[in-house]
Coordinates of C-alpha atoms in Angstrom, one line a residue:
Chain A
X13 CA 40.3 58.7 143.7
X14 CA 41.6 60.7 146.6
X15 CA 45.0 60.6 145.2
X16 CA 43.8 62.3 142.0
X17 CA 42.3 65.0 144.1
X18 CA 45.6 65.8 145.8
X19 CA 47.3 66.0 142.4
X20 CA 44.6 68.4 141.1
X21 CA 44.9 70.5 144.2
X22 CA 48.7 70.7 143.8
X23 CA 48.4 71.6 140.1
X24 CA 46.0 74.4 140.8
X25 CA 48.2 75.9 143.5
X26 CA 51.2 75.8 141.1
X27 CA 49.3 77.6 138.4
X28 CA 48.1 80.1 140.9
X29 CA 51.6 80.8 142.1
X30 CA 53.0 81.1 138.6
X31 CA 52.4 84.8 137.7
X32 CA 53.5 84.4 134.1
X33 CA 51.1 81.5 133.6
X34 CA 48.2 83.5 135.2
X35 CA 48.9 86.5 133.0
X36 CA 49.0 84.2 129.9
X37 CA 45.7 82.6 130.8
X38 CA 44.0 86.0 130.9
X39 CA 45.9 87.9 128.3
X40 CA 46.1 85.3 125.5
X41 CA 42.3 85.1 124.9
X42 CA 42.1 88.9 125.1
X43 CA 44.9 89.6 122.7
X44 CA 44.0 86.8 120.3
X45 CA 40.3 87.8 120.1
X46 CA 40.9 91.5 119.8
X47 CA 43.9 91.5 117.6
X48 CA 43.8 88.4 115.5
X49 CA 40.1 88.5 114.6
X50 CA 40.5 92.1 113.3
X51 CA 43.8 91.6 111.6
X52 CA 42.8 88.4 109.8
X53 CA 39.9 90.0 108.0
X54 CA 39.3 89.5 104.3
X55 CA 36.7 92.1 104.1
X56 CA 37.5 94.4 101.2
X57 CA 37.6 98.0 102.3
X58 CA 39.7 101.0 101.4
X59 CA 41.2 99.8 98.1
X60 CA 43.4 102.7 97.0
X61 CA 43.0 103.6 93.3
X62 CA 45.3 105.6 91.2
X63 CA 43.3 107.4 88.6
X64 CA 44.7 108.4 85.2
X65 CA 42.0 110.4 83.5
X66 CA 43.1 111.5 80.1
X67 CA 39.6 112.2 78.9
X68 CA 38.6 114.8 81.5
X69 CA 35.0 114.7 80.3
X70 CA 31.9 114.8 82.3
X71 CA 31.4 111.1 81.8
X72 CA 34.8 110.2 83.0
X73 CA 34.4 112.4 86.0
X74 CA 31.0 110.8 86.7
X75 CA 32.7 107.4 86.7
X76 CA 35.4 108.5 89.0
X77 CA 32.7 109.9 91.3
X78 CA 30.9 106.5 91.3
X79 CA 34.0 104.7 92.4
X80 CA 34.8 107.3 95.1
X81 CA 31.2 107.0 96.3
X82 CA 31.5 103.2 96.8
X83 CA 32.7 102.2 100.3
X84 CA 35.4 100.0 98.9
X85 CA 37.5 102.4 96.9
X86 CA 39.4 105.6 97.6
X87 CA 40.9 107.6 94.8
X88 CA 44.3 108.2 96.2
X89 CA 46.2 110.0 93.5
X90 CA 45.7 111.2 90.0
X91 CA 48.0 111.9 87.1
X92 CA 47.9 112.0 83.3
X93 CA 50.7 109.6 82.9
X94 CA 50.0 105.8 83.4
X95 CA 53.6 105.3 84.3
X96 CA 53.1 107.3 87.5
X97 CA 50.4 104.8 88.3
X98 CA 52.8 101.9 87.8
X99 CA 55.3 103.5 90.1
X100 CA 52.6 103.7 92.8
X101 CA 51.8 100.0 92.3
X102 CA 55.5 99.2 92.7
X103 CA 55.7 101.2 95.9
X104 CA 52.6 99.4 97.2
X105 CA 51.0 102.8 97.7
X106 CA 48.0 101.9 95.5
X107 CA 46.4 98.6 94.7
X108 CA 44.8 99.6 91.4
X109 CA 45.3 101.9 88.5
X110 CA 42.3 102.9 86.4
X111 CA 43.2 104.4 83.0
X112 CA 40.5 106.4 81.2
X113 CA 41.8 106.9 77.7
X114 CA 41.5 110.2 75.7
X115 CA 38.3 110.2 73.7
X116 CA 36.4 107.9 76.2
X117 CA 33.2 110.0 76.2
X118 CA 33.4 110.7 72.5
X119 CA 33.8 107.0 71.6
X120 CA 31.0 106.1 73.9
X121 CA 28.6 108.5 72.2
X122 CA 29.8 108.0 68.6
X123 CA 30.5 104.2 68.5
X124 CA 28.4 103.1 71.4
X125 CA 31.4 101.6 73.0
X126 CA 34.6 102.6 74.7
X127 CA 37.5 100.9 76.6
X128 CA 38.9 101.3 80.1
X129 CA 42.1 99.9 81.4
X130 CA 42.3 98.5 85.0
X131 CA 45.7 97.5 86.4
X132 CA 45.5 95.4 89.6
X133 CA 48.3 94.5 91.9
X134 CA 47.8 90.8 92.1
X135 CA 50.5 89.7 94.5
X136 CA 47.7 88.7 96.8
X137 CA 45.5 86.9 94.2
X138 CA 42.5 86.7 96.4
X139 CA 42.4 90.3 97.3
X140 CA 43.1 91.3 93.6
X141 CA 40.2 89.2 92.3
X142 CA 37.9 90.6 94.9
X143 CA 39.0 94.2 94.2
X144 CA 38.7 93.7 90.4
X145 CA 35.2 92.2 90.6
X146 CA 34.0 95.0 92.8
X147 CA 35.4 97.6 90.5
X148 CA 34.0 95.8 87.5
X149 CA 30.6 95.8 89.1
X150 CA 30.7 99.5 89.8
X151 CA 31.6 100.1 86.2
X152 CA 28.9 97.8 85.0
X153 CA 26.3 99.6 87.0
X154 CA 27.6 102.9 85.7
X155 CA 27.3 101.5 82.2
X156 CA 23.7 100.5 82.7
X157 CA 22.8 103.9 84.0
X158 CA 24.2 105.6 81.0
X159 CA 22.3 103.4 78.7
X160 CA 19.1 104.2 80.5
X161 CA 19.9 107.8 80.6
X162 CA 21.1 108.4 77.1
X163 CA 18.9 106.1 75.2
X164 CA 15.9 106.7 77.4
X165 CA 15.3 102.9 77.5
X166 CA 14.4 101.0 80.5
X167 CA 17.0 98.6 81.8
X168 CA 15.1 95.5 81.0
X169 CA 15.2 96.1 77.3
X170 CA 17.2 93.1 76.8
X171 CA 14.5 90.5 76.0
X172 CA 15.8 87.4 77.8
X173 CA 17.7 87.7 81.0
X174 CA 18.3 85.3 83.8
X175 CA 18.1 87.0 87.1
X176 CA 19.9 85.4 90.0
X177 CA 18.6 86.4 93.4
X178 CA 21.1 85.2 95.9
X179 CA 20.9 85.2 99.7
X180 CA 23.9 84.5 101.9
X181 CA 22.9 82.0 104.5
X182 CA 24.3 81.7 108.1
X183 CA 26.3 84.9 107.8
X184 CA 24.0 87.1 105.7
X185 CA 26.0 90.3 106.1
X186 CA 29.2 88.4 105.1
X187 CA 30.8 89.6 108.4
X188 CA 34.3 88.2 108.2
X189 CA 34.9 88.6 111.9
X190 CA 32.1 86.2 112.6
X191 CA 33.8 83.7 110.4
X192 CA 37.2 84.3 112.1
X193 CA 36.1 84.4 115.7
X194 CA 35.2 80.7 116.1
X195 CA 38.4 79.7 114.3
X196 CA 40.5 81.9 116.6
X197 CA 38.7 80.4 119.6
X198 CA 39.7 77.0 118.4
X199 CA 43.3 78.1 118.1
X200 CA 43.1 79.7 121.5
X201 CA 42.0 76.4 123.2
X202 CA 44.7 74.5 121.3
X203 CA 47.5 76.9 122.3
X204 CA 46.5 77.0 126.0
X205 CA 46.0 73.2 126.2
X206 CA 49.2 72.2 124.3
X207 CA 51.4 74.6 126.3
X208 CA 50.1 73.9 129.7
X209 CA 50.2 70.2 129.4
X210 CA 53.5 70.2 127.5
X211 CA 55.3 72.3 130.1
X212 CA 53.9 70.8 133.3
X213 CA 55.4 67.3 133.0
X214 CA 58.8 68.5 131.7
X215 CA 58.9 71.1 134.5
X216 CA 58.7 68.2 137.0
X217 CA 61.6 66.5 135.2
X218 CA 63.7 69.7 135.3
X219 CA 63.1 70.2 139.0
X220 CA 63.6 66.5 139.8
X221 CA 60.2 66.2 141.5
X222 CA 59.2 63.6 139.0
X223 CA 61.7 61.2 140.5
X224 CA 60.2 61.8 144.0
X225 CA 56.8 61.0 142.5
X226 CA 58.1 57.9 140.8
X227 CA 59.2 56.3 144.0
X228 CA 55.7 56.7 145.5
X229 CA 53.0 54.2 144.9
X230 CA 50.9 56.6 142.8
X231 CA 49.6 55.0 139.6
X232 CA 50.5 56.7 136.4
X233 CA 46.9 56.9 135.3
X234 CA 46.1 58.7 138.6
X235 CA 49.0 61.1 138.2
X236 CA 48.2 61.9 134.5
X237 CA 44.5 62.3 135.2
X238 CA 45.2 64.6 138.1
X239 CA 47.4 66.6 135.9
X240 CA 45.0 66.9 133.0
X241 CA 41.8 67.9 134.8
X242 CA 43.1 71.3 135.9
X243 CA 44.2 72.1 132.3
X244 CA 40.8 71.1 130.9
X245 CA 39.2 73.5 133.4
X246 CA 41.6 76.3 132.5
X247 CA 41.2 75.8 128.8
X248 CA 37.4 75.7 129.1
X249 CA 37.6 78.9 131.1
X250 CA 39.5 80.5 128.3
X251 CA 37.0 79.2 125.8
X252 CA 34.2 80.8 127.7
X253 CA 36.2 84.0 128.1
X254 CA 36.9 84.1 124.4
X255 CA 33.3 83.5 123.5
X256 CA 32.2 86.3 125.8
X257 CA 34.6 88.7 124.2
X258 CA 33.4 87.6 120.7
X259 CA 29.8 88.1 121.9
X260 CA 30.4 91.5 123.4
X261 CA 32.9 93.0 121.0
X262 CA 31.8 91.5 117.6
X263 CA 28.2 90.7 118.5
X264 CA 28.9 87.2 117.4
X265 CA 25.6 85.4 117.0
X266 CA 25.8 82.0 118.8
X267 CA 23.2 80.1 117.0
X268 CA 23.9 76.6 118.2
X269 CA 23.9 75.0 121.6
X270 CA 26.6 76.0 124.0
X271 CA 26.4 72.5 125.5
X272 CA 27.6 71.2 122.2
X273 CA 30.4 73.7 122.0
X274 CA 31.7 72.8 125.5
X275 CA 31.1 69.1 125.1
X276 CA 33.2 69.1 121.9
X277 CA 35.6 71.4 123.7
X278 CA 36.2 68.7 126.4
X279 CA 36.6 65.9 123.9
X280 CA 39.0 68.0 121.8
X281 CA 41.0 69.0 124.9
X282 CA 41.6 65.4 125.9
X283 CA 43.3 64.8 122.6
X284 CA 45.3 68.1 122.7
X285 CA 46.4 67.5 126.3
X286 CA 47.3 64.0 125.4
X287 CA 49.5 65.3 122.6
X288 CA 51.1 67.9 125.0
X289 CA 51.8 65.1 127.6
X290 CA 53.2 62.9 124.8
X291 CA 55.6 65.7 123.8
X292 CA 56.7 66.2 127.3
X293 CA 57.3 62.6 128.0
X294 CA 59.8 62.6 125.1
X295 CA 61.4 66.0 125.8
X296 CA 63.8 66.7 128.6
X297 CA 63.7 70.5 128.8
X298 CA 61.1 73.2 128.4
X299 CA 62.9 74.5 125.3
X300 CA 62.5 71.3 123.6
X301 CA 58.8 71.3 124.4
X302 CA 58.5 74.8 123.0
X303 CA 60.1 73.9 119.7
X304 CA 58.1 70.7 119.1
X305 CA 54.9 72.4 120.2
X306 CA 55.5 75.3 117.9
X307 CA 56.1 72.9 115.0
X308 CA 52.8 71.1 115.6
X309 CA 50.9 74.4 116.1
X310 CA 52.1 75.8 112.8
X311 CA 51.1 72.7 110.8
X312 CA 47.8 72.2 112.6
X313 CA 46.7 75.8 112.2
X314 CA 47.8 76.5 108.7
X315 CA 46.4 73.2 107.5
X316 CA 43.3 73.5 109.7
X317 CA 41.6 76.0 107.5
X318 CA 41.5 79.2 109.5
X319 CA 42.7 81.4 106.6
X320 CA 42.1 79.2 103.6
X321 CA 39.2 76.9 102.8
X322 CA 40.2 73.3 103.3
X323 CA 38.0 72.3 100.3
X324 CA 40.3 74.0 97.9
X325 CA 43.4 72.3 99.2
X326 CA 44.8 69.3 97.2
X327 CA 43.2 66.0 97.9
X328 CA 46.2 64.6 99.8
X329 CA 46.2 67.6 102.1
X330 CA 42.5 67.0 102.9
X331 CA 43.3 63.4 103.8
X332 CA 46.1 64.6 106.0
X333 CA 43.7 66.9 107.7
X334 CA 41.7 64.0 109.0
X335 CA 44.5 63.5 111.5
X336 CA 44.5 67.2 112.3
X337 CA 42.5 67.8 115.5
X338 CA 42.4 71.6 114.9
X339 CA 40.7 71.1 111.5
X340 CA 37.9 69.1 113.1
X341 CA 37.4 71.3 116.1
X342 CA 37.5 74.5 114.0
X343 CA 34.8 73.0 111.8
X344 CA 32.7 72.1 114.8
X345 CA 33.1 75.6 116.3
X346 CA 32.0 77.3 113.0
X347 CA 29.2 74.9 112.3
X348 CA 27.7 75.0 115.8
X349 CA 28.3 78.7 116.5
X350 CA 27.3 80.1 113.1
X351 CA 24.9 77.5 111.6
X352 CA 23.5 76.0 114.7
X353 CA 24.4 72.5 113.6
X354 CA 23.3 69.7 115.9
X355 CA 25.1 66.6 117.1
X356 CA 23.7 64.6 114.2
X357 CA 25.5 66.9 111.7
X358 CA 28.8 66.4 113.5
X359 CA 29.1 62.6 113.8
X360 CA 32.1 62.6 111.5
X361 CA 34.0 65.1 113.6
X362 CA 32.9 63.4 116.8
X363 CA 34.3 60.0 115.6
X364 CA 37.5 61.7 114.3
X365 CA 38.1 63.6 117.6
X366 CA 37.4 60.4 119.6
X367 CA 40.0 58.4 117.6
X368 CA 42.6 61.2 117.8
X369 CA 42.0 61.8 121.5
X370 CA 42.2 58.1 122.3
X371 CA 45.4 57.7 120.2
X372 CA 47.2 60.7 121.7
X373 CA 46.2 59.8 125.3
X374 CA 47.1 56.2 125.1
X375 CA 50.5 57.0 123.5
X376 CA 51.2 59.5 126.3
X377 CA 50.2 57.0 129.0
X378 CA 52.3 54.3 127.3
X379 CA 55.3 56.6 126.9
X380 CA 55.2 57.9 130.4
X381 CA 57.2 55.5 132.5
X382 CA 57.8 55.4 136.2
X383 CA 60.9 53.3 135.6
X384 CA 63.6 54.2 133.2
Chain B
X1 CA 68.4 40.0 162.5
X2 CA 65.8 40.4 159.8
X3 CA 67.0 41.2 156.3
X4 CA 65.2 44.1 154.7
X5 CA 67.2 44.2 151.5
X6 CA 68.7 41.2 149.7
X7 CA 70.6 41.6 146.5
X8 CA 71.9 38.6 144.5
X9 CA 74.0 38.9 141.3
X10 CA 72.5 42.2 140.3
X11 CA 73.7 43.5 136.9
X12 CA 72.9 46.7 135.2
X13 CA 74.3 47.4 131.7
X14 CA 73.9 50.6 129.7
X15 CA 74.9 49.3 126.2
X16 CA 78.3 47.8 126.6
X17 CA 79.0 49.7 129.8
X18 CA 78.5 47.7 133.0
X19 CA 77.3 50.0 135.7
X20 CA 76.6 47.3 138.3
X21 CA 78.6 44.1 138.0
X22 CA 77.1 41.2 140.0
X23 CA 76.3 43.0 143.2
X24 CA 75.6 40.8 146.3
X25 CA 74.7 42.2 149.7
X26 CA 72.2 42.2 152.5
X27 CA 70.9 45.0 154.6
X28 CA 69.5 44.4 158.1
X29 CA 66.5 45.9 159.8
X30 CA 67.3 49.2 161.6
X31 CA 70.9 49.6 160.5
X32 CA 72.5 52.6 158.8
X33 CA 74.0 51.2 155.7
X34 CA 76.6 53.4 153.9
X35 CA 77.0 53.0 150.2
X36 CA 80.3 54.5 149.2
X37 CA 82.2 54.9 145.9
X38 CA 83.8 57.4 143.6
X39 CA 81.8 59.3 141.1
X40 CA 80.6 56.9 138.4
X41 CA 81.2 53.8 140.5
X42 CA 77.6 52.8 140.1
X43 CA 76.1 53.8 143.5
X44 CA 73.2 55.8 142.2
X45 CA 72.4 53.2 139.6
X46 CA 72.1 50.5 142.2
X47 CA 70.0 52.7 144.5
X48 CA 67.6 53.6 141.7
X49 CA 67.1 49.9 140.9
X50 CA 66.3 49.2 144.6
X51 CA 63.8 52.1 144.6
X52 CA 62.1 50.9 141.4
X53 CA 63.2 53.9 139.4
X54 CA 65.2 51.7 137.0
X55 CA 65.0 48.1 136.1
X56 CA 68.1 45.8 136.3
X57 CA 69.5 43.9 133.4
X58 CA 69.7 40.6 135.4
X59 CA 69.9 39.4 138.9
X60 CA 67.5 39.3 141.9
X61 CA 66.7 41.8 144.6
X62 CA 64.1 42.0 147.4
X63 CA 63.3 45.2 149.2
X64 CA 61.2 45.2 152.3
X65 CA 60.4 41.5 151.5
X66 CA 59.0 42.3 148.0
X67 CA 60.4 41.3 144.7
X68 CA 61.6 44.4 142.7
X69 CA 60.4 43.0 139.4
X70 CA 56.9 41.7 140.3
X71 CA 55.9 43.7 143.4
X72 CA 57.1 47.2 142.5
X73 CA 54.1 49.0 143.9
X74 CA 54.4 47.1 147.2
X75 CA 58.1 48.0 147.4
X76 CA 57.1 51.6 146.8
X77 CA 54.6 51.7 149.7
X78 CA 57.4 50.6 152.0
X79 CA 60.3 52.9 151.0
X80 CA 61.2 56.5 151.2
X81 CA 63.6 58.2 148.9
X82 CA 65.5 61.5 148.8
X83 CA 67.5 62.2 145.7
X84 CA 70.6 64.2 145.3
X85 CA 68.7 66.7 143.3
X86 CA 66.5 68.5 145.8
X87 CA 63.0 67.4 145.1
X88 CA 60.2 69.0 147.0
X89 CA 58.0 71.4 145.1
X90 CA 59.7 74.8 145.3
X91 CA 56.5 76.7 144.5
X92 CA 54.5 75.0 147.2
X93 CA 54.7 75.9 150.9
X94 CA 56.1 73.5 153.5
X95 CA 52.6 72.5 154.6
X96 CA 51.4 72.1 151.0
X97 CA 54.2 69.7 150.2
X98 CA 53.5 67.7 153.2
X99 CA 49.8 67.6 152.4
X100 CA 50.5 66.5 148.8
X101 CA 52.9 63.7 149.6
X102 CA 50.7 62.5 152.5
X103 CA 47.8 62.4 150.2
X104 CA 49.6 60.2 147.7
X105 CA 50.6 57.8 150.4
X106 CA 47.0 57.8 151.7
X107 CA 47.7 59.3 155.1
X108 CA 44.3 60.6 156.5
X109 CA 44.2 64.4 157.1
X110 CA 43.7 64.0 160.8
X111 CA 46.9 62.0 161.5
X112 CA 48.7 64.2 158.9
X113 CA 48.0 67.3 161.0
X114 CA 49.3 65.7 164.2
X115 CA 52.4 64.4 162.5
X116 CA 53.1 67.6 160.7
X117 CA 53.0 69.6 163.9
X118 CA 55.4 67.3 165.6
X119 CA 57.7 67.3 162.6
X120 CA 57.9 71.1 162.4
X121 CA 58.4 71.4 166.1
X122 CA 61.2 68.8 166.1
X123 CA 62.9 70.6 163.2
X124 CA 62.3 74.0 164.8
X125 CA 60.6 75.2 161.6
X126 CA 57.1 76.1 163.0
X127 CA 57.4 79.6 161.6
X128 CA 58.2 78.3 158.1
X129 CA 55.0 76.3 157.8
X130 CA 53.5 78.6 155.2
X131 CA 56.7 79.7 153.5
X132 CA 57.4 78.6 150.0
X133 CA 60.1 75.8 149.9
X134 CA 62.0 77.8 147.3
X135 CA 62.5 80.6 149.8
X136 CA 64.2 78.5 152.4
X137 CA 68.0 77.9 152.9
X138 CA 69.4 74.7 151.5
X139 CA 70.0 73.1 154.9
X140 CA 66.4 73.6 155.9
X141 CA 65.2 72.2 152.5
X142 CA 67.3 69.0 153.0
X143 CA 65.9 68.5 156.5
X144 CA 62.4 68.9 155.2
X145 CA 63.0 66.6 152.2
X146 CA 64.3 63.9 154.6
X147 CA 61.3 64.4 156.9
X148 CA 58.9 64.2 154.0
X149 CA 60.6 61.1 152.7
X150 CA 60.0 59.3 156.0
X151 CA 56.6 60.9 156.7
X152 CA 54.7 57.8 155.8
X153 CA 56.9 55.6 158.1
X154 CA 58.6 53.5 155.5
X155 CA 60.6 50.4 156.4
X156 CA 63.6 51.7 154.5
X157 CA 64.7 55.1 153.4
X158 CA 67.1 55.6 150.6
X159 CA 69.3 58.8 150.7
X160 CA 71.3 59.7 147.6
X161 CA 74.1 62.0 148.7
X162 CA 71.7 63.8 151.0
X163 CA 74.2 66.4 152.4
X164 CA 75.8 67.7 149.2
X165 CA 76.6 71.4 149.3
X166 CA 76.1 72.2 152.9
X167 CA 78.4 73.2 155.7
X168 CA 79.8 70.6 158.3
X169 CA 77.5 71.8 161.1
X170 CA 74.4 71.5 159.0
X171 CA 75.6 68.0 157.9
X172 CA 76.2 67.0 161.5
X173 CA 72.6 68.1 162.4
X174 CA 71.3 66.2 159.4
X175 CA 72.9 63.1 160.7
X176 CA 71.1 63.6 164.0
X177 CA 67.9 63.2 162.0
X178 CA 69.2 60.0 160.4
X179 CA 70.0 58.6 163.8
X180 CA 66.5 59.6 165.0
X181 CA 65.0 57.7 162.1
X182 CA 67.2 54.6 162.7
X183 CA 66.1 54.7 166.4
X184 CA 62.5 54.5 165.2
X185 CA 63.4 51.3 163.4
X186 CA 63.7 52.7 159.9
X187 CA 66.5 51.2 157.9
X188 CA 68.7 53.8 156.3
X189 CA 70.5 53.2 153.0
X190 CA 72.7 56.2 152.3
X191 CA 75.3 57.1 149.6
X192 CA 77.9 59.7 150.4
X193 CA 81.1 61.2 149.3
X194 CA 82.1 62.4 152.8
X195 CA 84.3 59.9 154.6
X196 CA 83.5 61.4 158.0
X197 CA 79.9 60.4 157.3
X198 CA 81.0 56.9 156.5
X199 CA 82.2 56.6 160.1
X200 CA 78.6 57.3 161.3
X201 CA 77.3 54.2 159.5
X202 CA 76.9 50.8 161.1
X203 CA 78.3 49.1 158.0
X204 CA 79.6 50.4 154.7
X205 CA 80.2 49.0 151.3
X206 CA 82.7 50.5 148.9
X207 CA 82.1 50.3 145.2
X208 CA 84.7 50.7 142.5
X209 CA 84.0 50.2 138.7
X210 CA 80.6 48.8 139.3
X211 CA 81.8 46.1 141.8
X212 CA 81.5 46.0 145.6
X213 CA 85.1 45.8 146.7
X214 CA 84.6 45.8 150.5
X215 CA 81.7 45.5 152.9
X216 CA 82.0 45.6 156.7
X217 CA 81.8 47.8 159.7
X218 CA 84.0 50.9 159.6
X219 CA 86.2 49.5 162.4
X220 CA 86.8 46.2 160.7
X221 CA 87.6 47.9 157.4
X222 CA 90.1 50.2 159.0
X223 CA 91.8 47.1 160.6
X224 CA 91.6 45.1 157.4
X225 CA 93.3 47.8 155.4
X226 CA 95.5 49.0 158.3
X227 CA 94.2 52.5 157.9
X228 CA 93.8 55.3 160.4
X229 CA 90.5 56.5 159.1
X230 CA 87.9 55.8 156.4
X231 CA 89.6 58.3 154.1
X232 CA 92.6 56.0 153.8
X233 CA 90.5 52.9 153.4
X234 CA 88.7 54.6 150.5
X235 CA 91.9 55.7 148.8
X236 CA 93.4 52.2 149.1
X237 CA 90.3 50.6 147.5
X238 CA 89.5 53.2 144.9
X239 CA 93.1 54.1 144.2

């Protein structure tokens, strides 16, 4: 027991002396929370529209006014030539071109119907669909208004109509930042844990101190435990720091129990640190650790569902994700923080994280040899 | 005299390369045993096996009375080791390094403090107690590494080219430390390239291509090979 204490003490002193490490421990949560959460937003705002109004009627102007009045759209440019609009799309200056054909108002009055053309830049399919449906709903509202205005008929003149009243649960304002923040926190803990543990053992190899330790009677379980505990503490500190930033800056509602968040945090970290140690038992230099760690981070994060819903990934990818600790932890973070899920809701994640943690840790202990 | 190391038919192979080819020797309590040989002769390999850093392919060895296969941890309690790669923590202070290694060997804090004070006084490094190891000159680091290696009073200390890269005066002073340890009854097992250092040893063995070619006191070796000094003996054996 005492031996472990001496290892922990030594690790903390080494972190304290390492100015780069100290700065990383403070700056990474700050930067990730403040930059990544804002940058990775899917909220639709400020879609630039290029307007081609060939009708120049009061109706067409009213429609343009409606779009401009919505918080999502800005009419950036106008022209009478649709080709100008296409050029703007190509330049990426505008995301949508709305063409109002000549005779729009006239057709609407005379024939009771008229057409509009909406060209959407769909390189980013998701944003395009979102932009299109928002624009379509503005136009639909506008349409209803004219019917009411011109015909003097109330809106509910259609005899049968199903009205859907929807409420968005758990994140009623659809605040994307609230969705992102717990995910970014999961990445943060992963990054810190994986790098700290990956670097520390290989640094001892590079400096030759590992040999000095290997001739001592220290047991490998004592040594590895003593090495891991400080990293668990540091990563949990960063988790709290990140949560605090999210609370203060984004007003993130923390619905669930913080005990659950940190309990799962510890369980998760044991696995991540085990993986970091495993990498550093195999690697000989810090560069090698960097490369391998980076590789795992990329796969874990992109597959883990921070940007894209895992439910819409192909079936095999969802199966692979069962072995992805980031996927489970991110889910736990979102469920507990945003929904207030309790332990009973998280049994699956708990079991998965236990299995992964046990596997990584035992592989690391098995791979770490005092004798070559 | 009591044997503290016995080695019988020790073999270490790396693939088809034989690094140690049937080594046989004994080391006695309290002696300074020089382990000589050209680069790649297999000195470090043999030393690592005796320290428990590497396992042999075949053969037997006992260190401090314990079998190196079955009683590794007991062997480790009774040995000290200083590698050719300097290996105290550069980002810890002198006192912190001593505290850490004492902690691992289970030396209680009270006796650690007494021993630490004596150690620093003997080395004349009292002022460096709270300096980072990384900021000290190489000669000081080596003295400290040696002192830390024997801080837990091992029966045997293994030194792997301990004086590489320092000037003759510093080397001479380092050997004073080695003599001091031997006087306290610690057996010293040392590899070296420097033939003047070989003269300081009670007995030396000379390795070539994984085999021990000669083993005796420096005087007897010089007689046997009719050489003026150890340099000539070494050249005649290693060619």
